[in-house]
Structure formats: C-alpha cells, structure tokens
PDB file of C-alpha atoms in Angstrom:
ATOM      1  CA  UNK D   1     -17.910 -19.861  15.311  1.00  0.00           C
ATOM      2  CA  UNK D   2     -15.329 -18.640  12.778  1.00  0.00           C
ATOM      3  CA  UNK D   3     -12.433 -16.429  13.774  1.00  0.00           C
ATOM      4  CA  UNK D   4     -13.360 -12.742  13.377  1.00  0.00           C
ATOM      5  CA  UNK D   5      -9.864 -11.947  12.086  1.00  0.00           C
ATOM      6  CA  UNK D   6      -7.704 -14.315  10.033  1.00  0.00           C
ATOM      7  CA  UNK D   7      -3.965 -13.759   9.526  1.00  0.00           C
ATOM      8  CA  UNK D   8      -2.218 -15.491   6.642  1.00  0.00           C
ATOM      9  CA  UNK D   9       1.509 -15.413   5.933  1.00  0.00           C
ATOM     10  CA  UNK D  10       3.333 -15.734   2.634  1.00  0.00           C
ATOM     11  CA  UNK D  11       6.961 -15.117   3.445  1.00  0.00           C
ATOM     12  CA  UNK D  12       7.405 -11.466   4.374  1.00  0.00           C
ATOM     13  CA  UNK D  13       3.823 -10.582   3.377  1.00  0.00           C
ATOM     14  CA  UNK D  14       1.086 -10.855   6.013  1.00  0.00           C
ATOM     15  CA  UNK D  15      -2.581 -10.706   5.032  1.00  0.00           C
ATOM     16  CA  UNK D  16      -5.142  -9.683   7.650  1.00  0.00           C
ATOM     17  CA  UNK D  17      -8.687 -10.688   6.705  1.00  0.00           C
ATOM     18  CA  UNK D  18     -11.864  -9.172   8.152  1.00  0.00           C
ATOM     19  CA  UNK D  19     -13.870 -12.366   8.408  1.00  0.00           C
ATOM     20  CA  UNK D  20     -17.609 -11.852   8.464  1.00  0.00           C
ATOM     21  CA  UNK D  21     -18.619 -12.288   4.810  1.00  0.00           C
ATOM     22  CA  UNK D  22     -22.236 -13.100   5.662  1.00  0.00           C
ATOM     23  CA  UNK D  23     -22.536  -9.535   7.022  1.00  0.00           C
ATOM     24  CA  UNK D  24     -20.349  -7.945   4.336  1.00  0.00           C
ATOM     25  CA  UNK D  25     -17.563  -7.845   6.940  1.00  0.00           C
ATOM     26  CA  UNK D  26     -19.424  -5.351   9.114  1.00  0.00           C
ATOM     27  CA  UNK D  27     -17.186  -4.699  12.112  1.00  0.00           C
ATOM     28  CA  UNK D  28     -18.290  -5.952  15.524  1.00  0.00           C
ATOM     29  CA  UNK D  29     -16.431  -5.611  18.808  1.00  0.00           C
ATOM     30  CA  UNK D  30     -14.634  -8.945  18.464  1.00  0.00           C
ATOM     31  CA  UNK D  31     -13.386  -7.955  15.019  1.00  0.00           C
ATOM     32  CA  UNK D  32     -12.062  -4.606  16.253  1.00  0.00           C
ATOM     33  CA  UNK D  33     -10.278  -6.309  19.144  1.00  0.00           C
ATOM     34  CA  UNK D  34      -8.891  -9.044  16.914  1.00  0.00           C
ATOM     35  CA  UNK D  35      -7.713  -6.494  14.366  1.00  0.00           C
ATOM     36  CA  UNK D  36      -5.850  -4.507  17.025  1.00  0.00           C
ATOM     37  CA  UNK D  37      -4.201  -7.656  18.394  1.00  0.00           C
ATOM     38  CA  UNK D  38      -3.196  -8.864  14.931  1.00  0.00           C
ATOM     39  CA  UNK D  39      -1.795  -5.523  13.792  1.00  0.00           C
ATOM     40  CA  UNK D  40       0.163  -4.937  16.995  1.00  0.00           C
ATOM     41  CA  UNK D  41       1.690  -8.393  16.769  1.00  0.00           C
ATOM     42  CA  UNK D  42       2.623  -8.002  13.105  1.00  0.00           C
ATOM     43  CA  UNK D  43       4.061  -4.537  13.635  1.00  0.00           C
ATOM     44  CA  UNK D  44       6.475  -5.974  16.226  1.00  0.00           C
ATOM     45  CA  UNK D  45       7.602  -8.747  13.847  1.00  0.00           C
ATOM     46  CA  UNK D  46      10.792  -7.776  11.995  1.00  0.00           C
ATOM     47  CA  UNK D  47      10.244 -10.558   9.454  1.00  0.00           C
ATOM     48  CA  UNK D  48       7.169  -8.765   8.085  1.00  0.00           C
ATOM     49  CA  UNK D  49       7.702  -6.334   5.208  1.00  0.00           C
ATOM     50  CA  UNK D  50       4.148  -5.642   4.056  1.00  0.00           C
ATOM     51  CA  UNK D  51       0.684  -6.067   5.593  1.00  0.00           C
ATOM     52  CA  UNK D  52      -2.336  -6.507   3.318  1.00  0.00           C
ATOM     53  CA  UNK D  53      -5.756  -5.751   4.815  1.00  0.00           C
ATOM     54  CA  UNK D  54      -8.841  -7.102   3.055  1.00  0.00           C
ATOM     55  CA  UNK D  55     -12.333  -8.416   3.646  1.00  0.00           C
ATOM     56  CA  UNK D  56     -13.414 -12.036   3.290  1.00  0.00           C
ATOM     57  CA  UNK D  57     -15.346 -12.842   0.126  1.00  0.00           C
ATOM     58  CA  UNK D  58     -15.996 -10.607  -2.870  1.00  0.00           C
ATOM     59  CA  UNK D  59     -18.934  -8.471  -1.687  1.00  0.00           C
ATOM     60  CA  UNK D  60     -17.201  -6.046   0.638  1.00  0.00           C
ATOM     61  CA  UNK D  61     -14.010  -4.811   2.199  1.00  0.00           C
ATOM     62  CA  UNK D  62     -16.246  -3.779   5.093  1.00  0.00           C
ATOM     63  CA  UNK D  63     -19.768  -2.400   5.194  1.00  0.00           C
ATOM     64  CA  UNK D  64     -18.961  -0.444   8.368  1.00  0.00           C
ATOM     65  CA  UNK D  65     -20.224  -1.069  11.874  1.00  0.00           C
ATOM     66  CA  UNK D  66     -22.354  -4.061  12.825  1.00  0.00           C
ATOM     67  CA  UNK D  67     -25.520  -2.155  13.755  1.00  0.00           C
ATOM     68  CA  UNK D  68     -27.041  -5.224  15.407  1.00  0.00           C
ATOM     69  CA  UNK D  69     -24.526  -4.664  18.244  1.00  0.00           C
ATOM     70  CA  UNK D  70     -25.663  -1.113  18.937  1.00  0.00           C
ATOM     71  CA  UNK D  71     -28.174  -1.983  21.706  1.00  0.00           C
ATOM     72  CA  UNK D  72     -25.209  -3.346  23.680  1.00  0.00           C
ATOM     73  CA  UNK D  73     -22.161  -1.377  22.497  1.00  0.00           C
ATOM     74  CA  UNK D  74     -23.694   2.035  21.778  1.00  0.00           C
ATOM     75  CA  UNK D  75     -26.825   2.150  23.869  1.00  0.00           C
ATOM     76  CA  UNK D  76     -25.744   5.424  25.498  1.00  0.00           C
ATOM     77  CA  UNK D  77     -22.792   7.785  25.767  1.00  0.00           C
ATOM     78  CA  UNK D  78     -20.896   5.750  28.380  1.00  0.00           C
ATOM     79  CA  UNK D  79     -21.196   2.521  26.382  1.00  0.00           C
ATOM     80  CA  UNK D  80     -20.237   4.282  23.158  1.00  0.00           C
ATOM     81  CA  UNK D  81     -17.189   5.846  24.810  1.00  0.00           C
ATOM     82  CA  UNK D  82     -15.989   2.434  25.997  1.00  0.00           C
ATOM     83  CA  UNK D  83     -16.610   0.950  22.553  1.00  0.00           C
ATOM     84  CA  UNK D  84     -14.746   3.881  21.014  1.00  0.00           C
ATOM     85  CA  UNK D  85     -11.638   2.948  22.965  1.00  0.00           C
ATOM     86  CA  UNK D  86     -11.747  -0.490  21.326  1.00  0.00           C
ATOM     87  CA  UNK D  87     -12.210   0.876  17.805  1.00  0.00           C
ATOM     88  CA  UNK D  88      -9.595   3.609  18.253  1.00  0.00           C
ATOM     89  CA  UNK D  89      -7.025   1.085  19.443  1.00  0.00           C
ATOM     90  CA  UNK D  90      -7.539  -0.879  16.225  1.00  0.00           C
ATOM     91  CA  UNK D  91      -7.399   2.237  14.060  1.00  0.00           C
ATOM     92  CA  UNK D  92      -4.181   3.332  15.735  1.00  0.00           C
ATOM     93  CA  UNK D  93      -2.686  -0.142  15.346  1.00  0.00           C
ATOM     94  CA  UNK D  94      -3.266   0.077  11.591  1.00  0.00           C
ATOM     95  CA  UNK D  95      -2.185   3.713  11.271  1.00  0.00           C
ATOM     96  CA  UNK D  96       0.881   3.215  13.468  1.00  0.00           C
ATOM     97  CA  UNK D  97       2.123  -0.014  11.906  1.00  0.00           C
ATOM     98  CA  UNK D  98       5.896   0.049  11.377  1.00  0.00           C
ATOM     99  CA  UNK D  99       5.431  -1.890   8.154  1.00  0.00           C
ATOM    100  CA  UNK D 100       3.753  -0.662   4.952  1.00  0.00           C
ATOM    101  CA  UNK D 101       0.025  -1.396   4.864  1.00  0.00           C
ATOM    102  CA  UNK D 102      -2.108  -1.992   1.780  1.00  0.00           C
ATOM    103  CA  UNK D 103      -5.903  -2.141   1.689  1.00  0.00           C
ATOM    104  CA  UNK D 104      -7.190  -4.459  -1.056  1.00  0.00           C
ATOM    105  CA  UNK D 105     -10.812  -3.511  -1.618  1.00  0.00           C
ATOM    106  CA  UNK D 106     -13.633  -5.532  -3.140  1.00  0.00           C
ATOM    107  CA  UNK D 107     -17.162  -4.146  -3.162  1.00  0.00           C
ATOM    108  CA  UNK D 108     -18.432  -1.957  -0.342  1.00  0.00           C
ATOM    109  CA  UNK D 109     -15.970   0.144   1.649  1.00  0.00           C
ATOM    110  CA  UNK D 110     -18.205   2.382   3.727  1.00  0.00           C
ATOM    111  CA  UNK D 111     -18.422   3.795   7.239  1.00  0.00           C
ATOM    112  CA  UNK D 112     -15.887   2.095   9.461  1.00  0.00           C
ATOM    113  CA  UNK D 113     -14.567   0.235   6.428  1.00  0.00           C
ATOM    114  CA  UNK D 114     -13.661   3.521   4.757  1.00  0.00           C
ATOM    115  CA  UNK D 115     -12.098   4.755   7.997  1.00  0.00           C
ATOM    116  CA  UNK D 116      -9.926   1.626   8.138  1.00  0.00           C
ATOM    117  CA  UNK D 117      -8.878   1.843   4.511  1.00  0.00           C
ATOM    118  CA  UNK D 118      -8.043   5.525   4.950  1.00  0.00           C
ATOM    119  CA  UNK D 119      -5.393   4.823   7.591  1.00  0.00           C
ATOM    120  CA  UNK D 120      -3.613   2.252   5.432  1.00  0.00           C
ATOM    121  CA  UNK D 121      -0.641   3.478   3.413  1.00  0.00           C
ATOM    122  CA  UNK D 122      -2.087   2.434   0.045  1.00  0.00           C
ATOM    123  CA  UNK D 123      -5.463   1.372  -1.350  1.00  0.00           C
ATOM    124  CA  UNK D 124      -6.284  -0.690  -4.449  1.00  0.00           C
ATOM    125  CA  UNK D 125      -9.926  -1.337  -5.404  1.00  0.00           C
ATOM    126  CA  UNK D 126     -12.117  -2.827  -8.105  1.00  0.00           C
ATOM    127  CA  UNK D 127     -14.165  -0.829 -10.588  1.00  0.00           C
ATOM    128  CA  UNK D 128     -17.425  -1.771  -8.857  1.00  0.00           C
ATOM    129  CA  UNK D 129     -16.235  -0.821  -5.349  1.00  0.00           C
ATOM    130  CA  UNK D 130     -18.369   1.702  -3.473  1.00  0.00           C
ATOM    131  CA  UNK D 131     -17.323   4.255  -0.880  1.00  0.00           C
ATOM    132  CA  UNK D 132     -18.933   6.635   1.604  1.00  0.00           C
ATOM    133  CA  UNK D 133     -20.000   7.165   5.191  1.00  0.00           C
ATOM    134  CA  UNK D 134     -23.797   7.519   5.418  1.00  0.00           C
ATOM    135  CA  UNK D 135     -23.710   7.839   9.208  1.00  0.00           C
ATOM    136  CA  UNK D 136     -25.696  11.084   9.210  1.00  0.00           C
ATOM    137  CA  UNK D 137     -28.749   8.907   8.499  1.00  0.00           C
ATOM    138  CA  UNK D 138     -28.122   7.137  11.808  1.00  0.00           C
ATOM    139  CA  UNK D 139     -27.578  10.327  13.783  1.00  0.00           C
ATOM    140  CA  UNK D 140     -23.970   9.315  14.436  1.00  0.00           C
ATOM    141  CA  UNK D 141     -20.819  11.405  14.625  1.00  0.00           C
ATOM    142  CA  UNK D 142     -17.499  10.245  13.211  1.00  0.00           C
ATOM    143  CA  UNK D 143     -15.181  10.833  16.173  1.00  0.00           C
ATOM    144  CA  UNK D 144     -11.875  12.693  16.013  1.00  0.00           C
ATOM    145  CA  UNK D 145      -9.915   9.443  15.979  1.00  0.00           C
ATOM    146  CA  UNK D 146     -11.959   8.109  13.069  1.00  0.00           C
ATOM    147  CA  UNK D 147     -12.225  11.355  11.102  1.00  0.00           C
ATOM    148  CA  UNK D 148      -8.522  12.188  11.366  1.00  0.00           C
ATOM    149  CA  UNK D 149      -7.401   9.533   8.914  1.00  0.00           C
ATOM    150  CA  UNK D 150      -9.961  10.632   6.345  1.00  0.00           C
ATOM    151  CA  UNK D 151      -8.969  14.297   6.621  1.00  0.00           C
ATOM    152  CA  UNK D 152      -5.270  13.414   6.380  1.00  0.00           C
ATOM    153  CA  UNK D 153      -5.894  11.306   3.285  1.00  0.00           C
ATOM    154  CA  UNK D 154      -8.344  13.386   1.264  1.00  0.00           C
ATOM    155  CA  UNK D 155      -8.351  16.825   2.871  1.00  0.00           C
ATOM    156  CA  UNK D 156     -10.902  18.944   4.699  1.00  0.00           C
ATOM    157  CA  UNK D 157     -13.267  19.597   1.795  1.00  0.00           C
ATOM    158  CA  UNK D 158     -13.600  15.956   0.730  1.00  0.00           C
ATOM    159  CA  UNK D 159     -13.946  14.709   4.316  1.00  0.00           C
ATOM    160  CA  UNK D 160     -16.736  17.202   4.974  1.00  0.00           C
ATOM    161  CA  UNK D 161     -18.479  16.288   1.722  1.00  0.00           C
ATOM    162  CA  UNK D 162     -18.435  12.619   2.713  1.00  0.00           C
ATOM    163  CA  UNK D 163     -19.819  13.087   6.222  1.00  0.00           C
ATOM    164  CA  UNK D 164     -22.259  15.936   5.442  1.00  0.00           C
ATOM    165  CA  UNK D 165     -23.895  14.363   2.380  1.00  0.00           C
ATOM    166  CA  UNK D 166     -23.655  10.739   3.460  1.00  0.00           C
ATOM    167  CA  UNK D 167     -23.586   9.788  -0.213  1.00  0.00           C
ATOM    168  CA  UNK D 168     -22.225   6.456  -1.469  1.00  0.00           C
ATOM    169  CA  UNK D 169     -20.150   6.803  -4.653  1.00  0.00           C
ATOM    170  CA  UNK D 170     -18.131   4.684  -7.027  1.00  0.00           C
ATOM    171  CA  UNK D 171     -14.486   3.801  -7.513  1.00  0.00           C
ATOM    172  CA  UNK D 172     -13.663   6.361 -10.197  1.00  0.00           C
ATOM    173  CA  UNK D 173     -14.943   9.201  -8.032  1.00  0.00           C
ATOM    174  CA  UNK D 174     -13.063   7.778  -5.049  1.00  0.00           C
ATOM    175  CA  UNK D 175      -9.857   7.881  -7.071  1.00  0.00           C
ATOM    176  CA  UNK D 176     -10.526  11.473  -8.166  1.00  0.00           C
ATOM    177  CA  UNK D 177     -11.010  12.413  -4.516  1.00  0.00           C
ATOM    178  CA  UNK D 178      -7.679  10.816  -3.597  1.00  0.00           C
ATOM    179  CA  UNK D 179      -9.240   8.018  -1.551  1.00  0.00           C
ATOM    180  CA  UNK D 180      -7.676   5.183  -3.574  1.00  0.00           C
ATOM    181  CA  UNK D 181      -4.369   4.849  -5.392  1.00  0.00           C
ATOM    182  CA  UNK D 182      -5.444   2.440  -8.096  1.00  0.00           C
ATOM    183  CA  UNK D 183      -8.659   1.120  -9.664  1.00  0.00           C
ATOM    184  CA  UNK D 184      -8.497  -2.200 -11.532  1.00  0.00           C
ATOM    185  CA  UNK D 185     -10.950  -4.717 -12.976  1.00  0.00           C
ATOM    186  CA  UNK D 186     -12.817  -6.541 -10.211  1.00  0.00           C
ATOM    187  CA  UNK D 187     -11.333  -9.876 -11.266  1.00  0.00           C
ATOM    188  CA  UNK D 188      -7.818  -8.422 -10.930  1.00  0.00           C
ATOM    189  CA  UNK D 189      -8.071  -6.848  -7.464  1.00  0.00           C
ATOM    190  CA  UNK D 190      -6.423  -9.676  -5.546  1.00  0.00           C
ATOM    191  CA  UNK D 191      -3.770 -10.221  -8.209  1.00  0.00           C
ATOM    192  CA  UNK D 192      -2.882  -6.520  -8.363  1.00  0.00           C
ATOM    193  CA  UNK D 193      -2.886  -6.302  -4.575  1.00  0.00           C
ATOM    194  CA  UNK D 194      -0.501  -9.232  -4.250  1.00  0.00           C
ATOM    195  CA  UNK D 195       1.759  -7.823  -6.969  1.00  0.00           C
ATOM    196  CA  UNK D 196       1.927  -4.491  -5.145  1.00  0.00           C
ATOM    197  CA  UNK D 197       2.631  -6.256  -1.847  1.00  0.00           C
ATOM    198  CA  UNK D 198       5.463  -8.216  -3.448  1.00  0.00           C
ATOM    199  CA  UNK D 199       6.999  -5.017  -4.823  1.00  0.00           C
ATOM    200  CA  UNK D 200       6.817  -3.415  -1.380  1.00  0.00           C
ATOM    201  CA  UNK D 201       8.243  -6.497   0.334  1.00  0.00           C
ATOM    202  CA  UNK D 202      11.115  -6.661  -2.165  1.00  0.00           C
ATOM    203  CA  UNK D 203      12.339  -3.227  -1.078  1.00  0.00           C
ATOM    204  CA  UNK D 204      14.704  -2.503   1.774  1.00  0.00           C
ATOM    205  CA  UNK D 205      12.557  -2.803   4.945  1.00  0.00           C
ATOM    206  CA  UNK D 206      14.436  -0.178   6.933  1.00  0.00           C
ATOM    207  CA  UNK D 207      13.948   2.272   4.085  1.00  0.00           C
ATOM    208  CA  UNK D 208      10.188   1.583   4.035  1.00  0.00           C
ATOM    209  CA  UNK D 209       9.976   2.288   7.768  1.00  0.00           C
ATOM    210  CA  UNK D 210      12.000   5.480   7.424  1.00  0.00           C
ATOM    211  CA  UNK D 211       9.803   6.699   4.580  1.00  0.00           C
ATOM    212  CA  UNK D 212       6.653   6.032   6.600  1.00  0.00           C
ATOM    213  CA  UNK D 213       7.985   7.991   9.573  1.00  0.00           C
ATOM    214  CA  UNK D 214       9.271  10.847   7.395  1.00  0.00           C
ATOM    215  CA  UNK D 215       5.906  11.288   5.660  1.00  0.00           C
ATOM    216  CA  UNK D 216       4.099  11.230   9.010  1.00  0.00           C
ATOM    217  CA  UNK D 217       6.547  13.775  10.440  1.00  0.00           C
ATOM    218  CA  UNK D 218       5.975  16.123   7.494  1.00  0.00           C
ATOM    219  CA  UNK D 219       2.346  16.424   8.622  1.00  0.00           C
ATOM    220  CA  UNK D 220       3.669  18.145  11.754  1.00  0.00           C
ATOM    221  CA  UNK D 221       4.123  21.909  11.131  1.00  0.00           C
ATOM    222  CA  UNK D 222       7.039  22.183  13.566  1.00  0.00           C
ATOM    223  CA  UNK D 223      10.413  22.820  11.910  1.00  0.00           C
ATOM    224  CA  UNK D 224      12.562  19.739  11.459  1.00  0.00           C
ATOM    225  CA  UNK D 225      15.418  19.479  13.932  1.00  0.00           C
ATOM    226  CA  UNK D 226      19.037  18.997  12.919  1.00  0.00           C
ATOM    227  CA  UNK D 227      18.887  15.434  14.255  1.00  0.00           C
ATOM    228  CA  UNK D 228      15.798  14.685  12.156  1.00  0.00           C
ATOM    229  CA  UNK D 229      17.396  16.103   9.029  1.00  0.00           C
ATOM    230  CA  UNK D 230      20.534  14.084   9.709  1.00  0.00           C
ATOM    231  CA  UNK D 231      18.562  10.836  10.054  1.00  0.00           C
ATOM    232  CA  UNK D 232      17.914  10.848   6.303  1.00  0.00           C
ATOM    233  CA  UNK D 233      21.580   9.884   5.830  1.00  0.00           C
ATOM    234  CA  UNK D 234      21.576   6.942   8.280  1.00  0.00           C
ATOM    235  CA  UNK D 235      20.693   4.595   5.432  1.00  0.00           C
ATOM    236  CA  UNK D 236      24.224   4.937   4.032  1.00  0.00           C
ATOM    237  CA  UNK D 237      25.592   3.123   7.085  1.00  0.00           C
ATOM    238  CA  UNK D 238      23.250   0.140   6.726  1.00  0.00           C
ATOM    239  CA  UNK D 239      24.121  -3.280   5.386  1.00  0.00           C
ATOM    240  CA  UNK D 240      21.121  -3.028   3.090  1.00  0.00           C
ATOM    241  CA  UNK D 241      22.606  -0.018   1.282  1.00  0.00           C
ATOM    242  CA  UNK D 242      25.678  -2.057   0.399  1.00  0.00           C
ATOM    243  CA  UNK D 243      23.490  -4.955  -0.741  1.00  0.00           C
ATOM    244  CA  UNK D 244      21.346  -2.708  -2.892  1.00  0.00           C
ATOM    245  CA  UNK D 245      24.271  -0.817  -4.415  1.00  0.00           C
ATOM    246  CA  UNK D 246      26.177  -3.976  -5.328  1.00  0.00           C
ATOM    247  CA  UNK D 247      23.040  -5.585  -6.773  1.00  0.00           C
ATOM    248  CA  UNK D 248      22.402  -2.492  -8.888  1.00  0.00           C
ATOM    249  CA  UNK D 249      25.916  -2.608 -10.339  1.00  0.00           C
ATOM    250  CA  UNK D 250      25.664  -6.348 -10.957  1.00  0.00           C
ATOM    251  CA  UNK D 251      22.143  -6.018 -12.409  1.00  0.00           C
ATOM    252  CA  UNK D 252      20.841  -8.649  -9.972  1.00  0.00           C
ATOM    253  CA  UNK D 253      17.917  -8.668  -7.543  1.00  0.00           C
ATOM    254  CA  UNK D 254      18.926  -7.474  -4.060  1.00  0.00           C
ATOM    255  CA  UNK D 255      18.188  -9.687  -1.059  1.00  0.00           C
ATOM    256  CA  UNK D 256      17.816  -7.184   1.783  1.00  0.00           C
ATOM    257  CA  UNK D 257      18.381  -8.292   5.381  1.00  0.00           C
ATOM    258  CA  UNK D 258      16.909  -5.377   7.340  1.00  0.00           C
ATOM    259  CA  UNK D 259      20.181  -4.226   8.884  1.00  0.00           C
TER     260      UNK D 259
END
C-alpha cells in the first residue's frame, strides 16, 4: 500500500503530496492524519522556508472527502465528531504553519480539497482547474473549523454562495472570487509553483514568519498593543537585515541565515 502522504525536499523547499491519484486524491482518515503529522514536523524545522502542498497526478489537487469511508467515519454524530477532530488537526497544522505555504492545484479542488487550499497562504492553479463544495447534495454541513478558512479567504458572501449553491466552477471565476492568486496554463502549473516557492524561499525566513503572524493578527479586531507595534522593528537587529542590506548595495544575491 502506498504512503497516503509523501514529503519531498529540495533544499529549503518541502513538497507535501496528497497521494491517492486513483481516487483523485480524495481525503481519507489516514491522509488527514499523515498530513497533520507532516505539516507539524515541517513547521518545527527551521531549515524549511516554503511548503508546497499538491495532489499526486494531474487530475486533482483533491476531490474532497473519501465517501467510501463514511459508513465507518461518519456513520453517526459521535463518529463524525471524532473524525472531525482528525480533520481539524490537519487543517490547523496547515493554517498554523510557521513557514509560508503554497497550494499548487491541478484539476479538481472541491470540498475538503478547497478547504485545504483555502488555509494555505497562496494558491496557483491551471486554467482547467475546478472549484466548489457540493456538500449540500450529501446533506453535510461544513463545520466551523472548515468554513473559517474559506470565509477568511473569500469573505462571507462568496463562502455562502459556495456552500448554498453547491456549484462547481472554473479557474477564472475562482480567481475573480479571490480563491486563487494566479491562473496559468495547465502545463505550467508545476513550473510556476516551483518558481514561486523558490522566490519565497530566497527571502529572509524570519521576515516571512513575521509577515504571516502580522497578517493573522490584523484579522483580530482588538487594538494592537505597544509591544506588538514595536515588534515590527525587531528585524533591524537581525543578522539577516545586515546580509540583505549589504547584498542590496553590492547588487548581489543575499544568502539569509535565519538569525
């Protein structure tokens, strides 16, 4: 039996692959657990500077939940609640990653696949990619933990449109709705994704982590504290600032060290 989640490393870039191409990478319990384990491990690794999340093959990022598991994992409320703890752990591991995350999307990105992509920091897809969450046809609710990422990404009106209509739509509409950052030719998805990951990884890693935390904090309506405002100037005391400044003056490529 193949591994449900594959992790590949290319220097500071880690690629996490949802590995069930015969089922269009529909997520089963083992995949959710493996995804949580992989993301938590990578988040703790200071050598990582970017995490790419993609599906195996060319047909799908993920077609959502593996419905064949439902008689076991979602047979009733108690079973579904227990299963929800597994899926929410994985979603939080992606959303809470210290490192920038990039979803590289081929084909279908629906249901749980869309929920996963939504909690990544960036999303790049092909022109033939398809998006949506037709769970109303199954009589299923998207829980708070799953819906939150979609609302944060696209807003209340778009999130409600997606879950109320259950319609599957194309890449151009997904970009108009703010669900993806970039749409490219299908044959260029992996190349563009790797190029974006390299650009992210080439930046100062401490700065990337600060920017992620600052953007997340700005979602909180509470006023910023003096200490939080002051943190924006901590970068000037880092070794990386000196490296970047000197490289800029010398017109060379900086080699950041994460200190």
